PDB file of C-alpha atoms in Angstrom:
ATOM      1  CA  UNK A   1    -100.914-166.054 -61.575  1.00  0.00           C
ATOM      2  CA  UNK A   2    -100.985-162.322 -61.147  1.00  0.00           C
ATOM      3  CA  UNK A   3    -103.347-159.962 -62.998  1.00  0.00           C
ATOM      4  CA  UNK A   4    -103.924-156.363 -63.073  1.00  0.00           C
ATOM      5  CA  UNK A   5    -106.625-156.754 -60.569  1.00  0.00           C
ATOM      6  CA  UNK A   6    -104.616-158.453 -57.903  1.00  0.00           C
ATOM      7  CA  UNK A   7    -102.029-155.459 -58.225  1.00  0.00           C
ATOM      8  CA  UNK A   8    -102.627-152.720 -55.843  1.00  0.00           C
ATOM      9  CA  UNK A   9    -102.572-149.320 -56.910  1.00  0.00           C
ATOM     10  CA  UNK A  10     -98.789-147.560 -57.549  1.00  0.00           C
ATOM     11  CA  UNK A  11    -100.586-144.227 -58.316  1.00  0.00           C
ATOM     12  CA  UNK A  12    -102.884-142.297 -56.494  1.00  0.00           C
ATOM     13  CA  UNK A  13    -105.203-139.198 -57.365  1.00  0.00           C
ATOM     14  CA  UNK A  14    -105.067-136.031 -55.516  1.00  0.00           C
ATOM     15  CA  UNK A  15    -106.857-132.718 -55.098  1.00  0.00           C
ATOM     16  CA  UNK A  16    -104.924-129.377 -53.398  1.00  0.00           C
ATOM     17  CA  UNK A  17    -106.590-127.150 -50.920  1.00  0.00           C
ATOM     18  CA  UNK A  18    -105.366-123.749 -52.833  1.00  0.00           C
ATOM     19  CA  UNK A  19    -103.283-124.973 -55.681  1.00  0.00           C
ATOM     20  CA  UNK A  20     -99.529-124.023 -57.022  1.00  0.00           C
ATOM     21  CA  UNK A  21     -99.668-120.810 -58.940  1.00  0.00           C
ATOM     22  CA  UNK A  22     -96.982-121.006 -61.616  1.00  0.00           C
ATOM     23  CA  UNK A  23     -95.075-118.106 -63.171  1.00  0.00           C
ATOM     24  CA  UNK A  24     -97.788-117.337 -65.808  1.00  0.00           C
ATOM     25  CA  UNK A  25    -100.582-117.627 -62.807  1.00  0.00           C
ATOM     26  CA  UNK A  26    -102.201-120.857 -63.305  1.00  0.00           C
ATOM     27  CA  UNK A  27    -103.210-122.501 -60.509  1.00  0.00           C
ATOM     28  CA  UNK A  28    -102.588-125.939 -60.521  1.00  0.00           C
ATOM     29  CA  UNK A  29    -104.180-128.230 -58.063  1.00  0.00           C
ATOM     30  CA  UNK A  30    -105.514-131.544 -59.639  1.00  0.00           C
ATOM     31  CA  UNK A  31    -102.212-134.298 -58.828  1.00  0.00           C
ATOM     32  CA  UNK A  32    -100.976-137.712 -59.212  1.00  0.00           C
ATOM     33  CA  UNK A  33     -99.041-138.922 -56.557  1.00  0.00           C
ATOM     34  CA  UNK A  34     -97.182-142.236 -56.896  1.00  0.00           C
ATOM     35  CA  UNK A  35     -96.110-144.875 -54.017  1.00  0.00           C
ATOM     36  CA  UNK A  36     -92.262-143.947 -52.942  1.00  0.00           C
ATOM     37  CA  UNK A  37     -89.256-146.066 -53.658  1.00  0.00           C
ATOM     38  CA  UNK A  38     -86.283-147.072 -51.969  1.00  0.00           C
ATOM     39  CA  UNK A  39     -84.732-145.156 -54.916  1.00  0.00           C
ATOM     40  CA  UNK A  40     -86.591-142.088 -53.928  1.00  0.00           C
ATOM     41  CA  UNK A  41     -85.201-141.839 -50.404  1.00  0.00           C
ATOM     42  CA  UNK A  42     -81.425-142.891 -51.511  1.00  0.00           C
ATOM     43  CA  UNK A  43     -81.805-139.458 -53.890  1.00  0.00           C
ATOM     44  CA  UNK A  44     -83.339-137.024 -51.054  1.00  0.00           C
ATOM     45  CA  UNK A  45     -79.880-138.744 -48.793  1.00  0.00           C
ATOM     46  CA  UNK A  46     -77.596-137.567 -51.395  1.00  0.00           C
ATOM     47  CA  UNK A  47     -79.083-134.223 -51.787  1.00  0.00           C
ATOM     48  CA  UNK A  48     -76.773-131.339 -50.767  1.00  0.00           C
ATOM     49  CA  UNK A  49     -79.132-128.843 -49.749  1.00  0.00           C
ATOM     50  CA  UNK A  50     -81.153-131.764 -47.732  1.00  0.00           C
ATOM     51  CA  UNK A  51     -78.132-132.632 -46.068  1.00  0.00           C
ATOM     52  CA  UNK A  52     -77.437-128.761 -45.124  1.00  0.00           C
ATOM     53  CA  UNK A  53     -80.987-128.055 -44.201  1.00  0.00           C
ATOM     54  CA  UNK A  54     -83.165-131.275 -43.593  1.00  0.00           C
ATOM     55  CA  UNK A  55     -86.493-129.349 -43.696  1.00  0.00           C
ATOM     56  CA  UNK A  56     -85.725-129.467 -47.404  1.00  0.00           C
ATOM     57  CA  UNK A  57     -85.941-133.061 -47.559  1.00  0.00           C
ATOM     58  CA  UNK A  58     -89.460-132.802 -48.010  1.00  0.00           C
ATOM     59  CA  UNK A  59     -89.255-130.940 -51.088  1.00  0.00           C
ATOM     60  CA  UNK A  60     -86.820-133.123 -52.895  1.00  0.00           C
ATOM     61  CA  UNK A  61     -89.018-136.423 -51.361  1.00  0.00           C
ATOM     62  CA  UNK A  62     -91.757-135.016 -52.666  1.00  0.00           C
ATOM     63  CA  UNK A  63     -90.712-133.172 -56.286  1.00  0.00           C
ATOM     64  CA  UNK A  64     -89.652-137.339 -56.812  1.00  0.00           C
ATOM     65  CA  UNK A  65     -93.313-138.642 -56.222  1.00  0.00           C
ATOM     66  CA  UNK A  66     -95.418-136.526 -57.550  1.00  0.00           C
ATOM     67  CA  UNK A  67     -95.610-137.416 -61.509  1.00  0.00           C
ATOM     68  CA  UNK A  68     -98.574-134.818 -62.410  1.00  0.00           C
ATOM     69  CA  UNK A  69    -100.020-131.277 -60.797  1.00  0.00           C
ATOM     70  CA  UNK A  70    -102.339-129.715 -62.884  1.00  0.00           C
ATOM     71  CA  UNK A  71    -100.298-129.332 -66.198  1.00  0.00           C
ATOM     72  CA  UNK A  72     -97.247-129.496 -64.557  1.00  0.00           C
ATOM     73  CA  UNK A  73     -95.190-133.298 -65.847  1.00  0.00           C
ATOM     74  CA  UNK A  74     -92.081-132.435 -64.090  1.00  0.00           C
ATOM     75  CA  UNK A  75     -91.513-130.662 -60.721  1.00  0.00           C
ATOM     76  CA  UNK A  76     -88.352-129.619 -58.722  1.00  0.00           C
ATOM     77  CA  UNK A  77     -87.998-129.181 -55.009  1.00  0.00           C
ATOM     78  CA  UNK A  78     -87.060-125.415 -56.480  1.00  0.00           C
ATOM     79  CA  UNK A  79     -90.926-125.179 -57.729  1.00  0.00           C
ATOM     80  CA  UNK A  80     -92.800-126.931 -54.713  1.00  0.00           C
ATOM     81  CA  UNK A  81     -90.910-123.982 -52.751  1.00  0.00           C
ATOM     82  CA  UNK A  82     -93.966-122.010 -54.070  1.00  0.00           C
ATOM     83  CA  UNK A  83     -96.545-124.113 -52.404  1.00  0.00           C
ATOM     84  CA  UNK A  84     -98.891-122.686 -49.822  1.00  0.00           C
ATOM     85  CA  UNK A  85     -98.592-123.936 -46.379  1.00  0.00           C
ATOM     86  CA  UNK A  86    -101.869-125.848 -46.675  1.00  0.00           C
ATOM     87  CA  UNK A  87    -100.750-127.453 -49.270  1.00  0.00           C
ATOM     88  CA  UNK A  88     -97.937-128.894 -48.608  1.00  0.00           C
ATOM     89  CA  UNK A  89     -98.983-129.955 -44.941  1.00  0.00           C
ATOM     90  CA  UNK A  90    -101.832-131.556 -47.168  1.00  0.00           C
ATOM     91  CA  UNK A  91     -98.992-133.071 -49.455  1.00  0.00           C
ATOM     92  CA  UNK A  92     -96.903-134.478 -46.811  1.00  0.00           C
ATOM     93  CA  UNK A  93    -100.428-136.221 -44.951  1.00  0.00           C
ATOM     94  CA  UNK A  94    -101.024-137.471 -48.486  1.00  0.00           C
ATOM     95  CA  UNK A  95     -97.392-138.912 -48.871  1.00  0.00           C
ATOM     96  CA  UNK A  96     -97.695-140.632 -45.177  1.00  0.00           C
ATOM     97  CA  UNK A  97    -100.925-141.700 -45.843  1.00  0.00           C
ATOM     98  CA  UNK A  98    -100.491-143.408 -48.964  1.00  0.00           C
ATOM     99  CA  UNK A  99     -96.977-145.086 -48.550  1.00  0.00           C
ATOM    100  CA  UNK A 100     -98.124-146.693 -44.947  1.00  0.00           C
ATOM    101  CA  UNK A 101    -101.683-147.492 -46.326  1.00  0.00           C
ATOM    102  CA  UNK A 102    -103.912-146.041 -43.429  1.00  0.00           C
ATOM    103  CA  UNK A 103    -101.541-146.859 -41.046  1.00  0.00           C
ATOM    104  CA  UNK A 104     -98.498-145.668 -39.139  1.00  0.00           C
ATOM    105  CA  UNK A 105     -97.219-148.662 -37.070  1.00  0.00           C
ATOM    106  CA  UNK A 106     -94.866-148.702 -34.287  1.00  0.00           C
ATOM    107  CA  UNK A 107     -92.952-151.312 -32.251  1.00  0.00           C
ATOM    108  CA  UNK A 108     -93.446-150.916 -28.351  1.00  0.00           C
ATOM    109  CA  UNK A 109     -92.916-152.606 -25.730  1.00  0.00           C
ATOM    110  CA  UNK A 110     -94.866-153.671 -22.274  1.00  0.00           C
ATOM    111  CA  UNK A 111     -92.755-151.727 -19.248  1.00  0.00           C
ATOM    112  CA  UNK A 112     -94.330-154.555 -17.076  1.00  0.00           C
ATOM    113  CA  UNK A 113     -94.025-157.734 -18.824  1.00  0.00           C
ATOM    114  CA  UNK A 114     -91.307-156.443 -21.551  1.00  0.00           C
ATOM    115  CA  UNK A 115     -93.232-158.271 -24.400  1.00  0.00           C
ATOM    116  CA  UNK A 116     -93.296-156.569 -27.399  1.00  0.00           C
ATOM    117  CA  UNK A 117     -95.699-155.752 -29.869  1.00  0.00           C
ATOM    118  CA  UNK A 118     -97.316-152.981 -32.348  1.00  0.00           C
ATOM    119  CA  UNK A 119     -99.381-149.957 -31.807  1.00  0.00           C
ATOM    120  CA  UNK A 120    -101.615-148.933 -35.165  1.00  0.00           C
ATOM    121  CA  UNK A 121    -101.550-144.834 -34.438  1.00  0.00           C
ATOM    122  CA  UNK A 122    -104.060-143.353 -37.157  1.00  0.00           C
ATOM    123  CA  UNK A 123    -102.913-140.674 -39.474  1.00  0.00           C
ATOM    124  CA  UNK A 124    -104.610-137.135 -38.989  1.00  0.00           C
ATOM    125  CA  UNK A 125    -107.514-137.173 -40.352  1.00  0.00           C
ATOM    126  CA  UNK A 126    -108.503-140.946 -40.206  1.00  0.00           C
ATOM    127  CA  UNK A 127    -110.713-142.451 -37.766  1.00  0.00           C
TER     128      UNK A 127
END
């Protein structure tokens, strides 16, 4: 039987390092971020400007998973433009960080012996 408590968490609670000033200069840096979907990457692969300039991808990836910022409900890639540096290099560890829990695995294999197995690399930031 599943319960709530043997559901991990979808939804996760963040905190920017400057915070998105909107139009009316509020600063808006408390955030919910939520785990991506396949759904979520389909959209940012359909995405004309992505597909012109993939830098942008990031935007569009990340205007899908983040459900809160301050009083902000809905975001476009068009408003995360306006995000400092630091915050959205902080965004994008977040995003990694949460949707590989911790971990950032990676198939190698053995140039002696050819068997194969996984490296764990940790994410900046994580010991």
């Amino acid at each position: 039987m599943i319960t709530s408590s043997n559901i991990p968490p979808t939804e996760f609670n963040f905190t920017l390092p400057k915070g998105l000033i909107d139009e009316e200069g509020n600063i808006h840096r408390q955030g919910i971020m939520r785990l991506a979907t396949a759904k979520d990457e389909m959209v940012v692969q359909k995405n004309t400007r992505a597909q012109t300039e993939p830098i942008y991808s990031v935007l569009v990836r990340l205007s899908r998973v983040i459900t809160l910022l301050g009083t902000l409900s809905s975001l476009t890639p068009e408003i995360l433009e306006n995000l400092f540096t630091v915050d959205l290099a902080y965004l994008r560890e977040f995003y990694n960080r949460i949707n590989q829990q911790n971990h950032a695995y990676f198939g190698v294999q053995c140039p002696q012996c050819n068997h194969d197995f996984r490296v764990d690399l940790a994410l900046s930031g994580e010991s």
